[in-house]
Coordinates of C-alpha atoms in Angstrom, one line a residue:
M1 CA 71.8 226.8 161.6
A2 CA 75.1 225.8 163.0
L3 CA 77.4 223.7 161.2
P4 CA 78.3 220.2 161.3
P5 CA 81.7 219.2 162.8
E6 CA 84.7 217.8 160.0
P7 CA 84.4 214.1 159.5
L8 CA 86.9 213.2 162.0
E9 CA 89.6 211.4 159.4
E10 CA 90.4 215.0 158.0
V11 CA 91.2 216.4 161.3
L12 CA 93.0 214.4 162.7
P13 CA 95.8 213.8 160.2
Q14 CA 96.0 217.6 161.4
A15 CA 96.7 217.2 165.4
N16 CA 100.1 216.8 166.3
A17 CA 98.5 215.6 170.2
A18 CA 95.0 214.3 171.3
V19 CA 94.9 215.2 175.4
V20 CA 91.9 215.0 177.5
A21 CA 92.1 217.8 179.8
K22 CA 89.5 220.4 181.8
V23 CA 90.0 224.2 181.5
G24 CA 91.9 226.4 184.4
E25 CA 92.1 229.3 183.5
I26 CA 90.6 231.7 180.6
L27 CA 93.4 234.2 180.4
F28 CA 92.4 235.8 177.3
R29 CA 89.4 236.6 175.6
A30 CA 90.2 239.0 172.2
E31 CA 86.8 241.7 171.0
Q32 CA 83.9 240.0 169.1
D33 CA 84.6 241.1 165.8
F34 CA 80.3 241.1 165.2
I35 CA 77.7 240.9 167.6
P36 CA 73.5 241.4 165.6
D37 CA 71.0 243.3 167.3
V38 CA 69.1 241.3 169.1
G39 CA 66.2 244.2 168.0
D40 CA 66.8 244.1 164.6
T41 CA 63.3 241.1 162.9
D42 CA 65.3 240.7 160.1
V43 CA 68.3 238.7 161.4
V44 CA 67.2 235.2 162.2
D45 CA 70.6 233.7 162.1
V46 CA 73.7 235.7 161.3
P47 CA 76.9 233.2 161.4
R48 CA 79.8 235.0 163.5
D49 CA 83.1 233.8 164.6
L50 CA 83.5 234.0 168.1
P51 CA 86.3 235.6 169.7
L52 CA 90.1 233.4 169.7
Q53 CA 90.4 232.9 173.7
K54 CA 93.8 231.5 175.1
V55 CA 93.2 229.5 178.4
T56 CA 94.7 226.5 180.3
L57 CA 93.7 223.2 180.0
Q58 CA 94.9 220.5 182.7
V59 CA 95.9 217.3 181.9
S60 CA 94.8 214.5 182.9
E61 CA 95.5 212.0 179.6
V62 CA 97.3 212.2 176.7
L63 CA 95.9 210.1 173.8
F64 CA 98.4 210.3 171.3
G65 CA 101.2 213.2 170.4
T66 CA 103.8 215.1 173.1
L67 CA 102.4 218.1 172.9
A68 CA 101.6 217.6 176.9
I69 CA 102.2 215.3 180.1
A70 CA 99.7 213.4 182.2
G71 CA 98.6 215.8 185.4
Q72 CA 100.5 219.0 183.4
T73 CA 98.7 222.3 182.4
I74 CA 99.2 224.3 179.6
E75 CA 98.4 227.5 177.9
V76 CA 96.7 226.8 174.1
V77 CA 95.0 229.1 171.3
K78 CA 91.0 227.9 171.1
P79 CA 90.5 229.6 167.6
P80 CA 87.5 231.9 166.5
G81 CA 85.1 229.7 165.0
D82 CA 81.8 228.6 166.9
Y83 CA 82.7 228.0 170.4
I84 CA 83.5 229.1 173.8
L85 CA 85.2 228.0 176.5
R86 CA 85.1 228.1 180.5
V87 CA 86.5 227.8 183.6
G88 CA 85.7 223.6 183.7
V89 CA 85.1 222.6 180.5
E90 CA 86.6 218.5 180.2
G91 CA 86.8 216.5 177.8
P92 CA 88.8 215.0 174.9
F93 CA 90.8 218.2 172.7
L94 CA 93.1 217.7 169.4
L95 CA 95.5 220.0 169.3
A96 CA 97.8 221.2 166.4
Q97 CA 101.3 223.0 167.0
K98 CA 101.6 226.3 164.3
E99 CA 104.8 227.9 163.4
D100 CA 105.0 229.9 166.0
N101 CA 105.0 227.5 168.9
T102 CA 101.7 228.2 170.1
T103 CA 99.9 224.8 171.2
E104 CA 96.3 225.2 168.7
I105 CA 92.8 223.3 169.7
I106 CA 91.0 222.5 166.4
G107 CA 88.3 220.5 165.0
R108 CA 84.8 223.3 164.9
Y109 CA 83.3 222.5 168.0
G110 CA 86.6 222.0 170.6
P111 CA 86.3 219.5 173.2
D112 CA 82.3 218.5 172.4
T113 CA 83.9 218.0 168.5
Y114 CA 84.1 214.2 169.6
S115 CA 83.2 212.0 171.8
L116 CA 86.0 210.4 173.5
N117 CA 84.7 206.6 173.1
Y118 CA 84.4 208.0 168.9
L119 CA 87.9 209.6 169.5
R120 CA 89.5 206.2 171.6
S121 CA 87.9 203.8 168.4
A122 CA 89.9 206.2 165.7
L123 CA 93.2 205.8 167.0
S124 CA 92.4 202.7 167.6
K125 CA 91.7 202.2 164.8
R126 CA 94.9 204.5 163.0
K127 CA 97.4 202.6 165.0
E128 CA 96.1 198.8 162.5
N129 CA 96.9 201.0 159.7

């Protein structure tokens, strides 16, 4: 059974930027750590992380932060987790700058974690405080 997304109020403080973007290219995909045997009738719902990916994002809008500029294509890392990205996937991405200067997508389900309207509302409330 899938876990619910982390509450936005917990994830947003970890983000250095939020952008609306489209996945342009998959540059790298790590090997899958564990693939369950679908023939095993005892295996119903096996938790597993889908592999790390390095992708390009074509940024159409910057909601906050300075990690990207609208119209720019940036390289980001999708860490191992509960989703996989495909070329053409579009939506809001929360981004964090890591110590090694890579930019990582945060949020359990990537651009499907929070709707754009919900994210805009949270950012508006954040500015008011």
